[in-house]
Each structure stands twice: as C-alpha cells, then as structure tokens.
Tab-separated table of C-alpha atoms and ligand atoms in Angstrom:
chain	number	residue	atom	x	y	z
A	29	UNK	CA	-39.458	-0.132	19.578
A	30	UNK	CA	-38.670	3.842	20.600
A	31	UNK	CA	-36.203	5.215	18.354
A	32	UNK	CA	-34.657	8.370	19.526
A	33	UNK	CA	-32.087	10.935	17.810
A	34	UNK	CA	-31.469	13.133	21.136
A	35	UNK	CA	-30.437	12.652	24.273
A	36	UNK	CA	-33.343	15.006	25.943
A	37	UNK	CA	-35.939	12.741	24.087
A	38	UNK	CA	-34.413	9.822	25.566
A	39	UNK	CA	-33.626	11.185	28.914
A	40	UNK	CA	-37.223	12.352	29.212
A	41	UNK	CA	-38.850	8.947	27.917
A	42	UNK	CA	-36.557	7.022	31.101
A	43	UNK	CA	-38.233	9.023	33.334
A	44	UNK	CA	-41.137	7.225	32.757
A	45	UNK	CA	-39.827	4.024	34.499
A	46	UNK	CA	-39.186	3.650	38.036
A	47	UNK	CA	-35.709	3.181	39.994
A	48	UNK	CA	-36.610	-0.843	40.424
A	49	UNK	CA	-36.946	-1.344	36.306
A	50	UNK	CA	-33.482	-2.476	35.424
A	51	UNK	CA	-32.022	-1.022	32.308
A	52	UNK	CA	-29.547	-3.252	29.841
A	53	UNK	CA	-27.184	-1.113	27.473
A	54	UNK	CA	-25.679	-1.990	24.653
A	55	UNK	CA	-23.377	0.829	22.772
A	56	UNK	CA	-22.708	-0.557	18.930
A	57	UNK	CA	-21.595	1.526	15.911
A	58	UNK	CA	-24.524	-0.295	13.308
A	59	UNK	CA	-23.682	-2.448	11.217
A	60	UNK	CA	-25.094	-4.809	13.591
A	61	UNK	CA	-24.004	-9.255	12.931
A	62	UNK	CA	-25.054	-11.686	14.781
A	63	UNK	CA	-22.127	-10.922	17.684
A	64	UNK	CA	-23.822	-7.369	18.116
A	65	UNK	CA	-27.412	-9.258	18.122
A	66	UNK	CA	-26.395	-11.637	20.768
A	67	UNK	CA	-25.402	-9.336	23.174
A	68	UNK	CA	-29.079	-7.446	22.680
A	69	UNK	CA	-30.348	-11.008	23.648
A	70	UNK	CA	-28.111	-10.976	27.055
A	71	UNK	CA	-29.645	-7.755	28.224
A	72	UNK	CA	-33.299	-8.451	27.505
A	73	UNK	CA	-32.660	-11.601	29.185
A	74	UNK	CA	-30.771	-9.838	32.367
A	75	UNK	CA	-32.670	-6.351	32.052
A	76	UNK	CA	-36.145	-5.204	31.883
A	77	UNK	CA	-35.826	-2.502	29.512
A	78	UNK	CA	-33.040	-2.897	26.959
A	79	UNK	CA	-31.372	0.224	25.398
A	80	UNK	CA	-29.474	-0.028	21.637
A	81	UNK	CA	-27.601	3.030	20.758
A	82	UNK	CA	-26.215	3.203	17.327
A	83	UNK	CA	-23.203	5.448	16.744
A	84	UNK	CA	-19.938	5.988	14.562
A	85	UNK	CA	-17.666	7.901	17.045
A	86	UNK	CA	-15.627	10.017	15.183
A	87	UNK	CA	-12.886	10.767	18.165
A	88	UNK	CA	-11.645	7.314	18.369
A	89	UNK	CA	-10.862	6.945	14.881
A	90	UNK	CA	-6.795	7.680	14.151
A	91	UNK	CA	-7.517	7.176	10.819
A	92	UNK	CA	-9.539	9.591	8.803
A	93	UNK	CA	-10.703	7.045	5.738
A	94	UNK	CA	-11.492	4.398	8.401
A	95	UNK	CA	-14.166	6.625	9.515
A	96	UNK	CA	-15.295	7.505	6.056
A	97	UNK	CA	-15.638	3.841	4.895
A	98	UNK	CA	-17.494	2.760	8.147
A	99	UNK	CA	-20.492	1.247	6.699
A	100	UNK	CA	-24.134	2.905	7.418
A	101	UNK	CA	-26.594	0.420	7.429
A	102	UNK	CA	-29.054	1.952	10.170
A	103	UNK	CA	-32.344	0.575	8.264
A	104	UNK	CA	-31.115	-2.966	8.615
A	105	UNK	CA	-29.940	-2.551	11.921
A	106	UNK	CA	-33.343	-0.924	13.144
A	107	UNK	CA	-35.217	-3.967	11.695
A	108	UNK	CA	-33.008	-6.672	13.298
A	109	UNK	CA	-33.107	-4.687	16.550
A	110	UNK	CA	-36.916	-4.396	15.679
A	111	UNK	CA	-36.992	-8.356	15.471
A	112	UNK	CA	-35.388	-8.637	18.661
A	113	UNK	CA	-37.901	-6.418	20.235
A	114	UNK	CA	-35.032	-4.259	21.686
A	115	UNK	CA	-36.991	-1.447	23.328
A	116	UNK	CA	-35.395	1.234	22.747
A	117	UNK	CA	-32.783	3.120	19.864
A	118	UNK	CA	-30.483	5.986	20.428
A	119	UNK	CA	-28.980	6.934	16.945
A	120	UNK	CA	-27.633	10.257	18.095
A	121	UNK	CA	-26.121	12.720	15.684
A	122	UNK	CA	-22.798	14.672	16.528
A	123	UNK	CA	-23.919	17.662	17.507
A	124	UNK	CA	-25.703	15.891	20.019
A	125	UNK	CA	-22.954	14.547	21.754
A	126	UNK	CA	-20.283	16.550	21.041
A	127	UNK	CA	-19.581	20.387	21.697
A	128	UNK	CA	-18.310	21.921	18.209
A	129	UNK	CA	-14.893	21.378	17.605
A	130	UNK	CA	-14.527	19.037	20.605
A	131	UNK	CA	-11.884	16.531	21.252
A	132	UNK	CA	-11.584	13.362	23.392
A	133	UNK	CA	-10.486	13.734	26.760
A	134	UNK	CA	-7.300	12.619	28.647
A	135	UNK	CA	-7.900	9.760	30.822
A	136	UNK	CA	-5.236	7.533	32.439
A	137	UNK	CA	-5.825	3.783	32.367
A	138	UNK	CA	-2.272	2.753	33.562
A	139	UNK	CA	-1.074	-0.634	32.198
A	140	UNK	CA	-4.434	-1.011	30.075
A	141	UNK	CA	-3.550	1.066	27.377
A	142	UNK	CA	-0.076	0.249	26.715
A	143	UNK	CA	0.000	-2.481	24.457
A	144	UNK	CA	-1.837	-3.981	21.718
A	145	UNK	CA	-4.742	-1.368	20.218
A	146	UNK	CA	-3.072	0.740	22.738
A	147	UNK	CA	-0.137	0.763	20.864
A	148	UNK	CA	-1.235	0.095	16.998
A	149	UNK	CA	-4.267	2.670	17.357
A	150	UNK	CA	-2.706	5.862	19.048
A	151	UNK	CA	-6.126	7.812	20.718
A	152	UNK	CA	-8.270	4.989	20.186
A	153	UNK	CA	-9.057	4.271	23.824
A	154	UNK	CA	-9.231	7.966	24.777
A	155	UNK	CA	-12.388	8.479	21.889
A	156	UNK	CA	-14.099	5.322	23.116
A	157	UNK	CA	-13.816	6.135	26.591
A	158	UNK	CA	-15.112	9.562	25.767
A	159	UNK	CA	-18.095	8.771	24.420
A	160	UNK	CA	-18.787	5.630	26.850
A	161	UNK	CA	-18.518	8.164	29.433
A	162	UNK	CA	-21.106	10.337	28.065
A	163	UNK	CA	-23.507	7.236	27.350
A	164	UNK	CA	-23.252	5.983	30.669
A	165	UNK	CA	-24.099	9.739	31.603
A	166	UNK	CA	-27.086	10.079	29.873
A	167	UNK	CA	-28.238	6.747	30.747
A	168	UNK	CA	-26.783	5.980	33.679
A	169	UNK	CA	-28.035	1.806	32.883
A	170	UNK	CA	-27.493	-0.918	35.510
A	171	UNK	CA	-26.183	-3.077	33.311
A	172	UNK	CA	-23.956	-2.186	29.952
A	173	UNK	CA	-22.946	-4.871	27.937
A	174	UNK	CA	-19.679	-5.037	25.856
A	175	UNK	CA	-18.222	-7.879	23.752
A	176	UNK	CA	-15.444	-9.904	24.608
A	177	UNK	CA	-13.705	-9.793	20.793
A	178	UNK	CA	-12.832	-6.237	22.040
A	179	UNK	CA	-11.208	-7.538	25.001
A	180	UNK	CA	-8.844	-4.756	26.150
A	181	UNK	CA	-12.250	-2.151	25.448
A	182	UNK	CA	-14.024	-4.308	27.830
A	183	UNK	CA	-11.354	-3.946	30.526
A	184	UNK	CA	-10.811	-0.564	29.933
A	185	UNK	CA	-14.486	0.075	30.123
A	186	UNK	CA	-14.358	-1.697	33.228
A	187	UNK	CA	-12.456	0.551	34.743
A	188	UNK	CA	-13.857	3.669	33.242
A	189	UNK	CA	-16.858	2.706	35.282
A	190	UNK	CA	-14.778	2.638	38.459
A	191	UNK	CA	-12.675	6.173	37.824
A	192	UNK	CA	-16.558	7.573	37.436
A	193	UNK	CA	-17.556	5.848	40.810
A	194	UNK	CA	-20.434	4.437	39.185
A	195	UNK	CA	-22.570	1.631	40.285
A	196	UNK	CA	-23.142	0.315	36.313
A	197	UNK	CA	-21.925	-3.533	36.125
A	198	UNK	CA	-20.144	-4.210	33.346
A	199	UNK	CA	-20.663	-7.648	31.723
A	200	UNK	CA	-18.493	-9.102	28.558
A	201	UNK	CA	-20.287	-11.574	26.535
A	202	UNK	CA	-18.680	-14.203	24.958
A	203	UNK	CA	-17.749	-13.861	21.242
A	204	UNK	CA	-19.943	-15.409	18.559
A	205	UNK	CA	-18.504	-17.193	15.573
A	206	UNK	CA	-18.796	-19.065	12.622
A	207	UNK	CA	-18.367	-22.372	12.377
A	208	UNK	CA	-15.006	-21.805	11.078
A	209	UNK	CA	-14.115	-20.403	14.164
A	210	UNK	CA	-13.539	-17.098	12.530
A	211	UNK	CA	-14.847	-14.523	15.353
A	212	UNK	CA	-17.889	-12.553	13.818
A	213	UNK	CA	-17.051	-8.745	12.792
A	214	UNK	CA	-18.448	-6.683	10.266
A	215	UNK	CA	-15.377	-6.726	8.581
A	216	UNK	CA	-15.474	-10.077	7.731
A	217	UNK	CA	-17.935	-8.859	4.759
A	218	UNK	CA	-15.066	-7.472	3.272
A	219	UNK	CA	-13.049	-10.045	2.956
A	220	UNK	CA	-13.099	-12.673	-0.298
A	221	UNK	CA	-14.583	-16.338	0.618
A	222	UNK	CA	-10.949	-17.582	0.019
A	223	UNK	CA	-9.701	-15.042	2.846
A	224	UNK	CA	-12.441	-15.836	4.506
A	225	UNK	CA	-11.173	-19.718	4.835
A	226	UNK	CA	-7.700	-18.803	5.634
A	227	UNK	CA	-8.824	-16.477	8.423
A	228	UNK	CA	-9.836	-19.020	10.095
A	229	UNK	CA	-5.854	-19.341	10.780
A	230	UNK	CA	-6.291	-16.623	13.627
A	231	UNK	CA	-8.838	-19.035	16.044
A	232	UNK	CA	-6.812	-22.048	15.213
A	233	UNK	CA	-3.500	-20.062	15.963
A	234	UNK	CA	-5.493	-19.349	19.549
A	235	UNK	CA	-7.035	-23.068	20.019
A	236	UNK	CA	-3.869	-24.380	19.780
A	237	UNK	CA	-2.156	-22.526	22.757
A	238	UNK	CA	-5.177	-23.749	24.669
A	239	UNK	CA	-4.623	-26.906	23.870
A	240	UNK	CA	-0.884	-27.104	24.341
A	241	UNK	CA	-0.901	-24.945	27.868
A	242	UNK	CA	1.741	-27.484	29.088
A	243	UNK	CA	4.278	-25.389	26.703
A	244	UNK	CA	6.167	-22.387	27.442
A	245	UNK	CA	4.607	-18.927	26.437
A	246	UNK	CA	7.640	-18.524	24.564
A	247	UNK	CA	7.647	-21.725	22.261
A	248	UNK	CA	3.391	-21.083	21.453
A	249	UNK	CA	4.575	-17.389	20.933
A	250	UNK	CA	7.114	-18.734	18.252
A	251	UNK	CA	5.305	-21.445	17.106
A	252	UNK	CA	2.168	-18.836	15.967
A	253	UNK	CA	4.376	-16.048	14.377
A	254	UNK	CA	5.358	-18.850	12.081
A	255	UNK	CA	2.132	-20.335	11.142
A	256	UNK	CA	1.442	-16.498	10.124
A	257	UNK	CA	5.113	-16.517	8.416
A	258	UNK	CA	4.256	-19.301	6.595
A	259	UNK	CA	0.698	-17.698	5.278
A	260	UNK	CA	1.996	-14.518	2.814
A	261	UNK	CA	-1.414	-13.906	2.496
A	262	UNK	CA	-1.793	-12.799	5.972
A	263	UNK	CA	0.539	-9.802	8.023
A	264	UNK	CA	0.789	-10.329	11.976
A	265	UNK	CA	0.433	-7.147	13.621
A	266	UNK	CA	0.882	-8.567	16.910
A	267	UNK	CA	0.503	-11.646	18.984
A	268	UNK	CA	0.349	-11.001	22.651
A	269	UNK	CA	0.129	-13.181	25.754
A	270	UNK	CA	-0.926	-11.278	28.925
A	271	UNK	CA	-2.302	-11.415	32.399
A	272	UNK	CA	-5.752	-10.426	31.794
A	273	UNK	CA	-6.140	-7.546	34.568
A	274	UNK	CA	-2.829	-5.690	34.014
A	275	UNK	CA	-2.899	-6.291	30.044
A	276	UNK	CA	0.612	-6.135	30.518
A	277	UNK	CA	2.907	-9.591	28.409
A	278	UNK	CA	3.586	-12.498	30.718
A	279	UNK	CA	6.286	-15.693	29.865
A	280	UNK	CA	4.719	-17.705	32.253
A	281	UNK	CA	0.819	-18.520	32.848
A	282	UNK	CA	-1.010	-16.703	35.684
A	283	UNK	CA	-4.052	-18.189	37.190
A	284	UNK	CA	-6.534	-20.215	35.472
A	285	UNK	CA	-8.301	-17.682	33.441
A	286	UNK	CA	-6.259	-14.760	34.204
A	287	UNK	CA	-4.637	-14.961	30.998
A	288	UNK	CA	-5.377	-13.588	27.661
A	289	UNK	CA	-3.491	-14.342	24.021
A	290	UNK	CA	-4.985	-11.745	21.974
A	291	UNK	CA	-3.856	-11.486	18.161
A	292	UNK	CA	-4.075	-8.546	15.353
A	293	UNK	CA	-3.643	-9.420	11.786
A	294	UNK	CA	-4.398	-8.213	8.413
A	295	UNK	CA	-5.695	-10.558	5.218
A	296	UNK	CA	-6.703	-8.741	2.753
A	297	UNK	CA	-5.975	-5.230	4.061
A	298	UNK	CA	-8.580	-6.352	6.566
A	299	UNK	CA	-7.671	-5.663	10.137
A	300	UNK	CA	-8.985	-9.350	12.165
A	301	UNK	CA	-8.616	-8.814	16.087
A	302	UNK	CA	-9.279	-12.112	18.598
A	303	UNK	CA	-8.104	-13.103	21.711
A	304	UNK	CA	-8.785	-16.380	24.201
A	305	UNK	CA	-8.892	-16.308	28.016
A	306	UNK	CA	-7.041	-19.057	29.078
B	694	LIG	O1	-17.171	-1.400	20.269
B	694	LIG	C1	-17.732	-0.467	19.684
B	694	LIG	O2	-18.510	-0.629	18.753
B	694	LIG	C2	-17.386	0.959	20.114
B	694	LIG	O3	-16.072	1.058	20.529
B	694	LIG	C3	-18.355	1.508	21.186
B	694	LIG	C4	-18.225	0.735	22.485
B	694	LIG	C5	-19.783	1.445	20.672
B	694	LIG	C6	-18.021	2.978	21.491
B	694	LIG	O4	-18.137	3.769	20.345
C-alpha cells in the first residue's frame, strides 16, 4: 500500500498507470468502520487501482468543537486499509489543499441544499463540495464512491460532478449495519450500550414506513414524531419524506424508489442521521 501526504507525490505516482487502468475513489475522514471498509471493497471489486484518502475537512464544519473532537485514528485506519490491500493513501495535510486563510466556495445546488443538513448544518455542503472538487481534481478517478447514509452528500456530489462536466461516475453504496439495524457511524462509539439499543428506534421508525407504504405520508410522518415523543431519551431533529432527485418534501409517494424518508436525531448528544429509499 502507497501512502502519500501530497498531492504532487500522488499526482506523479498516477502517472505511472495508463488511461485504460480504472481508478476507484473513496474520500473518508478516518476513523474508518466497517461502512467506510465496505465501500473500499466496492471499488477494488469495480476498479483496478483503488485510491483511500483520509481527511478532516475543516471548511465544512459549522461547528468549531465538532472539528476539534473528530477522532484521529490514522494508524488503525492505515492497517485496516492495509488489510484490505487498498492501493493507495492520500492523508493530505491543510496546507496542501488549502491556500492560507481560504474559505469554501459558493456553489448553487438548487433544491438539494434546502432542507435537512442543508438546513440544520448552515455551510456544510459548500465545505464538502469544496474539497470533493479539489479531490476529483487531483485525481480525476473513474469511479468515486460515496455512502448512501449520507444520502443528500451523495446527490449533491452527484451533481457536483455534472456542474464540473466531468466524466467521474458516481456510485452510492448501500449502508452497512448492525444487526440492530442501527446504520454504522463512527459515532455510534460514543454512545452508551443502553443508547445504543434504543437507537435502534431510528431504522425501525424507517422499516415501518416501508412496510406500511399503503398509508398516507402524513399519518407515517405523525405516527414517527411520536414514537420519538414517546422516547425522552431521544430529540428529533427532523423527519423528512422527499422525492429523491429534487430533495424537496412530498405528501404523496413518487415512483417506486424515487422516494427518500431520511431522519436526524440526537441520543445522547449524539447526532444519528439515516434515511430509506422507498
Ligand atoms: O462523508 C465524508 O466523510 C466527507 O463528507 C467527505 C466526502 C470525505 C468529504 O470531506
């Protein structure tokens, strides 16, 4: 496995492949769990040379301490990347992305942006598609892979790709849980065992709108803001049924699998994210 802390190392190692070689990338900030790890195993399997990059970026954090208390656990994440015989690691510093003293830029994602993160983490979007932008840049990959859990990122990565007229596909891969159900995040090591059970409130909250499709958005919308009423333990932030290319709310159901329920909600003072394409 080639690590790599620059951007001319890297760039000057890719030259060494030709134009046919296709090349998987997978952007993570570390603290790599078994979600991260599976999406690794997608691009070796669709790729021929599978690039990692390990980064905290600081411009699409709104919250200063968030950023501070993002956990560093590079040497674990290098050896489970090692197992996995990714080829290569981009653990970039800063300065090597970012111009002192610059910010994210402005971009304009229309309805994607509106609601949900969009709304709860003002900036957010702009800072990840900043430094997407500059990763798909530098490595200009065939294939970039992105997780589903995130699923308005993934859309709005999506069309990132198509403001920069680029030819990268952009695949989601499905999200990885625990047998709970709970989604896997690197959050969930914060949280107690005993959160960790209730949590499990979130997938069930989502399983049960697929399961009871025949009802009005409405009634499921209702129906989940009181199982969360009911649990003091947890806050809602927001519960949100939408049609999956607009991310804008729908009351009734679109296509088959052009809808999304995605749900925020803190246990804990743990911010849990999931969603279900339905
Ligand atoms: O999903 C993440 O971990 C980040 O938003 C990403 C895509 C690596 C950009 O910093």
């Amino acid at each position: 496995m080639h690590i790599f802390k620059t951007k001319k190392e890297l760039q000057k190692f890719l030259l060494s492949f030709t134009k046919e070689e296709k090349v998987g990338f997978v952007p993570t900030m570390g603290a790599l769990h078994e979600g991260h790890l599976s999406i690794v195993e997608q691009s070796k399997k669709q790729c021929d040379i599978t690039i990692c990059s390990i980064f905290v970026n600081p411009t699409q954090f709104n919250n200063a301490s968030d950023l501070d208390n993002y956990p560093n656990t590079l040497k674990a994440d290098l050896e489970k990347l090692e197992q996995l015989a990714c080829d290569i690691v981009y653990t970039p510093t800063i300065a090597d992305l970012y111009k002192n003293g610059e910010k994210a830029k402005e971009f304009d994602f229309g309805t994607l942006t509106i609601g949900m993160e969009g709304e709860f983490r003002p900036g957010h979007f702009n800072g990840m598609a900043t430094i997407v932008e500059k990763f798909f840049n530098i490595i200009n990959p065939t294939k970039a892979f992105f997780g589903q859990k995130d699923l308005q990122q993934l859309q709005i990565v999506k069309a990132l790709a198509k403001q920069m007229e680029s030819d990268i596909q952009i695949i989601g891969i499905p999200t990885i849980r625990e047998e709970s159900g709970l989604a896997k995040s690197s959050r969930n090591e914060l949280l107690s065992t005993s959160a960790k059970q209730e949590a499990t409130l979130v997938y069930k909250c989502l399983k049960y709108c697929k399961n009871n499709q025949e009802l009005a958005i409405p009634t499921l919308e209702k129906y989940i803001q009181e199982q969360f009423k009911n649990n003091t333990h947890f806050k809602l932030e927001y519960i949100d049924f939408v049609s999956l290319n607009t991310l804008l709310p729908i009351t009734k159901w679109e296509a088959k699998n052009q809808n999304a329920i995605c749900i925020a909600a803190y246990i804990e003072g743990v911010r849990l994210i999931d969603n279900i394409i339905l």
